[in-house]
Amino acid sequence: MNSAPIDVLVIGSGPAGMAAAIQARKSGSERVLLVERAEELGGLLSQCIHNGFGLIYFSEDMTGPEYGQKFIEKVMDSKIEVLLETMVLRLTADRKVTLCNRNGVQTLAPKSVVLTMGCRERARESIVISGYRPAGIFTAGTAQRWVNIEGYLPGKEIVILGSGDVGMIMARRLTLEGARVKAVVEILPYIGGLIRNEVQCIYDFNIPVLLEHTISNIHGIQRVNGVTVARLDQDKNPIPGTEKFIECDTLLLSVGLIPENELSFMAGVDLDPITGGPIVNERMETNVSGIYAAGNCVHVNDLVDNVTLEGEKAGQNAAEYASGKASQEMRIKLEAGENVRYVVPQMITGKREVTIRLRVKEPGRDVILRVGDIMAKKLKVVKPSEMLNLIVSAKHLKEIKKRTDKLVMSCQKES
Amino acid sequence: MTKHVSEIICIVCPLACRVSVAADDERHILEVDGFQCKKGKEYAVAEYRSPMRVLTTTVIATKSRHALLPVRTNRVIPRGKLINCMNYLAKIKVKPPLKAGDVIVRNILNLGSDIIAVGTLLD
Amino acid sequence: MDQPILETDVVIIGGGVTGAAIVRELSRYQLRMVLVEKGGELSAGQTKVSLGNIYTGLNLVGSMILKSVLLPPGTPLTELYHRNTLHTKWCEEGFKEWESVLTELDIKHRYVPLTIIAQGDNQIKNLEKIRDLGRQLGGRYADFEQIGREEIFTRESNVNPEVRTALYAARHVIDIFPPEVAIALVENAVENGCRFLLNAEVVGISQSGLHQIVHTRRGSIKTNFIVNAACGWGDKICDMAGGGRDWGLQYKKTVMIILDTRCKGLVHGMVRWPNVPGRLDLVQRREDNILIECGTYDPTDHPDDTYTIREDVIKSMTVAKTLIPSLSEKDIINTFTGVRVFNTRNVEDHIVEFHPANKRFLNVIIRLPGIIGTLPMARHVAGMLEEAGCKLIRKNDFCPHRTAIPRFRDLSDDMRNRMIRDDSRYGHVVCRCETVTEGQIVEAIRRGASTEEGIRMRTRAGMGRCKGGFCGPRVVKILARELNIAVEEVKKRSLDSPLLLCKSKELLLRSEKGIA
C-alpha cells in the first residue's frame, strides 16, 4: 500500500459510502479508502432486487443491483482504494481508525473520516412479544438476503409484522416465490411504507392487511407454528376477545430500522436521540472535527437517491477538510417543533442555500410547513413514512434576525 | 346497462388519491372522479384498462459463486401474467459470465418483454 | 433389540452444568463414559436460562431468605440455614474451589460487588434481617459492611437516589456465563477421553443381564452405571429405570432481561433490594451487558415452560427502574424465561441417591443455585459410584486444564495479529456487535457446536444488539460448510428447529407439478 497519508477514509460501501468516496476523489483528495465488512461493494443494494431506485438521481427506474453497479463502476474507475471483508474495530476522536481483515489488524490515521455504516433492523428480541424462542422468526432484511442472494426461502406460510417498505417488498417477493403471505399486521391505523409499495406489493396480490393490530403471541417451541393477532385500542393495548390465531411457519419483522452508530459513539460523536444518528450540520459534519456522516446511519431514509446525495455532500466536505479548509461556524440550530419528529441537518450556517430533510409525527392534509418565521410552504399531504425535502434559499435565510440562533420547524393544519 | 365503479389508488404522488373509474358492461369508461391532477387521471385510466408491472426476480445460477442472478423484465408486462412468468423462470438456469443488461429470456411468454440480467454473474 | 452403538461403564444423562461437572470429575478415572443430551447443544435446558452467578456469603444469605417462600410462614431466621444439608455444604465448599477452577478451565469470570440497598422502612427491616442472619452465621457470611448514602453513591452512582442504607460485599459474586461453565467442563472431559452425544434424548432404559441399556434417539448404549442429571426431566428419566420414587419435581419460572452494552456504565456489580420471601429483585452487570431479574417465582407444570410473557417483562422493567432509575425499555436486546427446579420431598436440598429399585442408577437432582456446589457434588457422586462397585482407577495423564476458544474481542491488537498470522480466518470478523471471527466459529464447530444457538453460546456471535442481522446468514453458511451439510439442514437448536424450509423456486416447481 501507498505510504502517503490517507485523505478520506469512508466506513461502509453502501450507496452513501460509495457516493462519499467518489465525491471525495472528485473534490481533489488523492487517497480515498473505502472500507466494507461484506464480501462485495454496495451494501444492501445487491439484495434489493426490486425496482424504484434512481428515479430522482438518474431519472430512471432501476433495480437495486443496477443502481449499485453504476456506483461500483465509478468507484473502480476513480482509483479509490477498497478493502473488502474488513471490519472497523475502533474509531477515536482524533480519527485513528483500527481495521481488521485477513491480513491483520492495523490502525490508520486519515485526515478525515466519513461514517456511512447504514442501519440495522430491530430484532424480535427487542420488541418483547409473548412466546417461546422458536426458529422461523426473521427480520425482513435478513429474509431478503436469504431469498434474493443465498437462494433459500425462510418458510411457506408467512405472517409479517410491520408494514414498512422492506416488509411489503418481502410480502410480494415471497408471494411471487410461491409462499403464502397470510397477513401483514400493522400497529398503526395506516400502512407504514410508500404508497407505491402499498399498491404494488400488497393490493396487487390481495394480501390481507390488519391495521391497528399487533401480534400478541408467537406459538411454537422449536419452530413457529402460528401467531395470535389482536386488535389494539387507542392506547395500543390489545383488546381482549379480539384475539385470532393464524397458522404459519414463519414470522417476518419489519418493525423499524436503527442507525448503526457503535463507531460514532466510540469516537464521541453526539447522537440525536430521535434519529439515533449523529447530529450533523449542513456540511454533514459531526461535532467531532474531521468526522462526517451520511445516509442511513444519520437518519433512516426512504429513497436511496437522497442517501446518495447526502453521501456526495459528506464526501466533498470531508475532502475539503482533508485539504486543510477550515470548517465554518454553524450558528443556527434547526429544531423540531409541532408535528415534526426530526430535522436533518440539525445545524446550519444560515448563509447558504440548504436542503432540509424532515419527518412528521402524524399524517395530515392541507398543512403548512414553517421554517421559523422565514419561510412557509403549503403541502396537500404529509405522512410519517414519506420524508420531506425542503430547499431553503439564501434569500429566505437573509430574513433571519441577527440575534436568532435557532429556527423551529413546524407542520400545522392550515387555518 | 349497469354502471361499474372501480376504485384505483393513485401512486403518482404521496397524496394517494382514491380515483373512481366508472365503466359500462363493455368496460368503456364513462367517468373518472377523485383525481387531483392530470397525471393522476391518466394513471387511473391506464391502471383500469390494464395494470402493467415490472417483474423483478431471480433465476438459479450454476457454476458460479453466486446462487442466483437477479433479473427483470425490460418492459412492463400485464399484472396478471406475473405469476406465469415466475413459473416459467423457475426452470431457467444460467451460467457465468453474465452482466447487467444481458438477455436471459427473449420475449417471455410472447408478452413483448425480455428478461434481462440486472446483476453480474461471476465464476 | 437394536445393536448398541456404544458400550460404557457410565452413562450420564443431561448436558447441563450438573452432568457436565460429573463427567469432568469422572474423566479423572479410567472409565468408558458418554454424556447424552437431548438438546442440539450442551447446556440446552435449565443451565442456559439460569441466572448463574457463582456466589457466596451475603448473597447466599439473601437466597436463604428468598427460598423461605417454600417454608411455612413465620419460620425463624436461623431455621433458614441448614449447615448439614448437602446444599449448604457444597455451596460453602464449592465457592472456594471455583476460585481456582475457573482459571484452570479458562472460564471468563469477574468478581462483581454486591450492593443490597434499602429505601423504605420495610426494606430496611428486611435488610436488617439479612444483615443479622449473616452476622449470626459468621465467617464469610459476615464479611460485608453496612454503608450509608454517600458511600453507596460513590460505589454505585446510578442507584435510586432515595436509598438510605446498603449492605456491601466486594467479592461475594462472580459473574460468569452459565453455558460456558457447562461447556468448559465437558470440553475438559473430552480432552481426557470422554464423549458426548447431542440430540440423544433418552426414550427408555432396560436391563440386559448384568448390564443396562440406555435407549436414545441416536441409538442404544450398553452400560454398567447410569447417572440421572436430567434436572427438570429427571423424574421421567428416573421412572424409566423403574417405579418407587418418593419425590416429585416442581417448577418455578421467572423472566430475565438483557440490556445493550451501551448501558454497561449504569451498574458496576449486582444491585438488589433486600429479599422478601419469593421475590428476587436485582440488576447486575453480565459481562458488558446488564441483566435484570425482578419478579416472583411463578409456578408452572412443565420444565420446558420457557414461555416469556410480555406483561412480566414490563413489570420486571418497572421494578428494575426502582433500583436504577435510568434503565430504559429501549435498551432491551433480549428477554427470556428461566425455569427453576425443586424436588417435592425436601425443597431445601438436592436428591443424590440410588434408585430404590436399581442400585446402579444414581439420581442427581440438584436445586438452585446449581453451579456453585457442582464441584464437590461431582466428587460426592464419584464416591457413591465407587461404593456401588464402579472401579475408579486414576488416570496418570489426566489434564485439568482447558483452553477457551480465543476471545478475539478481549485481545490486544498485537495478540490479534499473531493469531491472524497463524490462521487468517481470525482476521475475518463475522459478528460486528461482539467482534467474533470466522476462526472462533470454526473452532467452536470443531469442539462440537452444530447449531446456530450453539455458535451463539460458545462464541457470542449473534448475541449482541443486532441479534445476527449481519452475521446470521454467514454463521449458518459456515456451519453448513464445516459440517458438510446442506444450508437448509442447519438448525437453530434441536432437530425440529430448522431455520430455512426450502430452496428458492422449489415451491413454484412443486405447484406446477401439482397442477400438471
PDB file of N, CA and C in Angstrom, chain A residues 45 51-64 66-67 71 196 303-306 308:
ATOM      1  N   LEU A  45     -27.663  -2.941  -1.423  1.00  0.00           N
ATOM      2  CA  LEU A  45     -28.289  -2.766  -2.740  1.00  0.00           C
ATOM      3  C   LEU A  45     -28.414  -4.086  -3.491  1.00  0.00           C
ATOM      4  N   ASN A  51     -37.461  -2.805  -8.172  1.00  0.00           N
ATOM      5  CA  ASN A  51     -37.199  -1.532  -8.845  1.00  0.00           C
ATOM      6  C   ASN A  51     -37.682  -0.360  -8.001  1.00  0.00           C
ATOM      7  N   GLY A  52     -37.496   0.835  -8.522  1.00  0.00           N
ATOM      8  CA  GLY A  52     -37.889   2.034  -7.780  1.00  0.00           C
ATOM      9  C   GLY A  52     -36.682   2.836  -7.322  1.00  0.00           C
ATOM     10  N   PHE A  53     -35.500   2.404  -7.739  1.00  0.00           N
ATOM     11  CA  PHE A  53     -34.282   3.129  -7.382  1.00  0.00           C
ATOM     12  C   PHE A  53     -33.917   4.086  -8.525  1.00  0.00           C
ATOM     13  N   GLY A  54     -33.325   5.203  -8.185  1.00  0.00           N
ATOM     14  CA  GLY A  54     -32.763   6.092  -9.209  1.00  0.00           C
ATOM     15  C   GLY A  54     -33.741   7.035  -9.873  1.00  0.00           C
ATOM     16  N   LEU A  55     -34.985   7.053  -9.410  1.00  0.00           N
ATOM     17  CA  LEU A  55     -35.979   7.916 -10.058  1.00  0.00           C
ATOM     18  C   LEU A  55     -35.576   9.390  -9.983  1.00  0.00           C
ATOM     19  N   ILE A  56     -34.954   9.783  -8.880  1.00  0.00           N
ATOM     20  CA  ILE A  56     -34.537  11.179  -8.727  1.00  0.00           C
ATOM     21  C   ILE A  56     -33.131  11.375  -9.296  1.00  0.00           C
ATOM     22  N   TYR A  57     -32.208  10.518  -8.907  1.00  0.00           N
ATOM     23  CA  TYR A  57     -30.794  10.745  -9.240  1.00  0.00           C
ATOM     24  C   TYR A  57     -30.509  10.521 -10.717  1.00  0.00           C
ATOM     25  N   PHE A  58     -31.090   9.462 -11.279  1.00  0.00           N
ATOM     26  CA  PHE A  58     -30.824   9.156 -12.694  1.00  0.00           C
ATOM     27  C   PHE A  58     -32.048   9.382 -13.577  1.00  0.00           C
ATOM     28  N   SER A  59     -33.161   9.824 -12.984  1.00  0.00           N
ATOM     29  CA  SER A  59     -34.437   9.928 -13.714  1.00  0.00           C
ATOM     30  C   SER A  59     -34.738   8.638 -14.473  1.00  0.00           C
ATOM     31  N   GLU A  60     -34.524   7.540 -13.801  1.00  0.00           N
ATOM     32  CA  GLU A  60     -34.673   6.245 -14.448  1.00  0.00           C
ATOM     33  C   GLU A  60     -35.137   5.274 -13.368  1.00  0.00           C
ATOM     34  N   ASP A  61     -35.978   4.313 -13.740  1.00  0.00           N
ATOM     35  CA  ASP A  61     -36.458   3.343 -12.762  1.00  0.00           C
ATOM     36  C   ASP A  61     -35.543   2.119 -12.792  1.00  0.00           C
ATOM     37  N   MET A  62     -34.748   1.967 -11.749  1.00  0.00           N
ATOM     38  CA  MET A  62     -33.747   0.903 -11.739  1.00  0.00           C
ATOM     39  C   MET A  62     -33.971  -0.039 -10.566  1.00  0.00           C
ATOM     40  N   THR A  63     -33.364  -1.229 -10.655  1.00  0.00           N
ATOM     41  CA  THR A  63     -33.351  -2.137  -9.508  1.00  0.00           C
ATOM     42  C   THR A  63     -32.152  -1.786  -8.629  1.00  0.00           C
ATOM     43  N   GLY A  64     -32.127  -2.334  -7.424  1.00  0.00           N
ATOM     44  CA  GLY A  64     -31.014  -2.080  -6.508  1.00  0.00           C
ATOM     45  C   GLY A  64     -29.660  -2.461  -7.090  1.00  0.00           C
ATOM     46  N   GLU A  66     -28.746  -2.718 -10.171  1.00  0.00           N
ATOM     47  CA  GLU A  66     -28.390  -1.822 -11.280  1.00  0.00           C
ATOM     48  C   GLU A  66     -27.909  -0.473 -10.756  1.00  0.00           C
ATOM     49  N   TYR A  67     -28.636   0.044  -9.778  1.00  0.00           N
ATOM     50  CA  TYR A  67     -28.258   1.325  -9.165  1.00  0.00           C
ATOM     51  C   TYR A  67     -26.857   1.190  -8.556  1.00  0.00           C
ATOM     52  N   PHE A  71     -22.467   2.869  -9.390  1.00  0.00           N
ATOM     53  CA  PHE A  71     -21.513   3.476  -8.461  1.00  0.00           C
ATOM     54  C   PHE A  71     -20.288   2.583  -8.264  1.00  0.00           C
ATOM     55  N   ARG A 196     -46.605   3.503  -3.339  1.00  0.00           N
ATOM     56  CA  ARG A 196     -46.261   2.636  -4.466  1.00  0.00           C
ATOM     57  C   ARG A 196     -46.192   1.167  -4.001  1.00  0.00           C
ATOM     58  N   LEU A 303     -35.711   6.861   0.365  1.00  0.00           N
ATOM     59  CA  LEU A 303     -35.267   6.794  -1.024  1.00  0.00           C
ATOM     60  C   LEU A 303     -33.747   6.790  -1.091  1.00  0.00           C
ATOM     61  N   VAL A 304     -33.205   5.848  -1.842  1.00  0.00           N
ATOM     62  CA  VAL A 304     -31.758   5.707  -1.931  1.00  0.00           C
ATOM     63  C   VAL A 304     -31.148   6.939  -2.588  1.00  0.00           C
ATOM     64  N   ASP A 305     -31.890   7.562  -3.482  1.00  0.00           N
ATOM     65  CA  ASP A 305     -31.361   8.732  -4.182  1.00  0.00           C
ATOM     66  C   ASP A 305     -30.926   9.821  -3.202  1.00  0.00           C
ATOM     67  N   ASN A 306     -31.717  10.023  -2.157  1.00  0.00           N
ATOM     68  CA  ASN A 306     -31.352  11.022  -1.153  1.00  0.00           C
ATOM     69  C   ASN A 306     -30.095  10.616  -0.397  1.00  0.00           C
ATOM     70  N   THR A 308     -27.639   8.917  -1.604  1.00  0.00           N
ATOM     71  CA  THR A 308     -26.511   9.220  -2.495  1.00  0.00           C
ATOM     72  C   THR A 308     -26.154  10.701  -2.429  1.00  0.00           C
TER      73      THR A 308
END
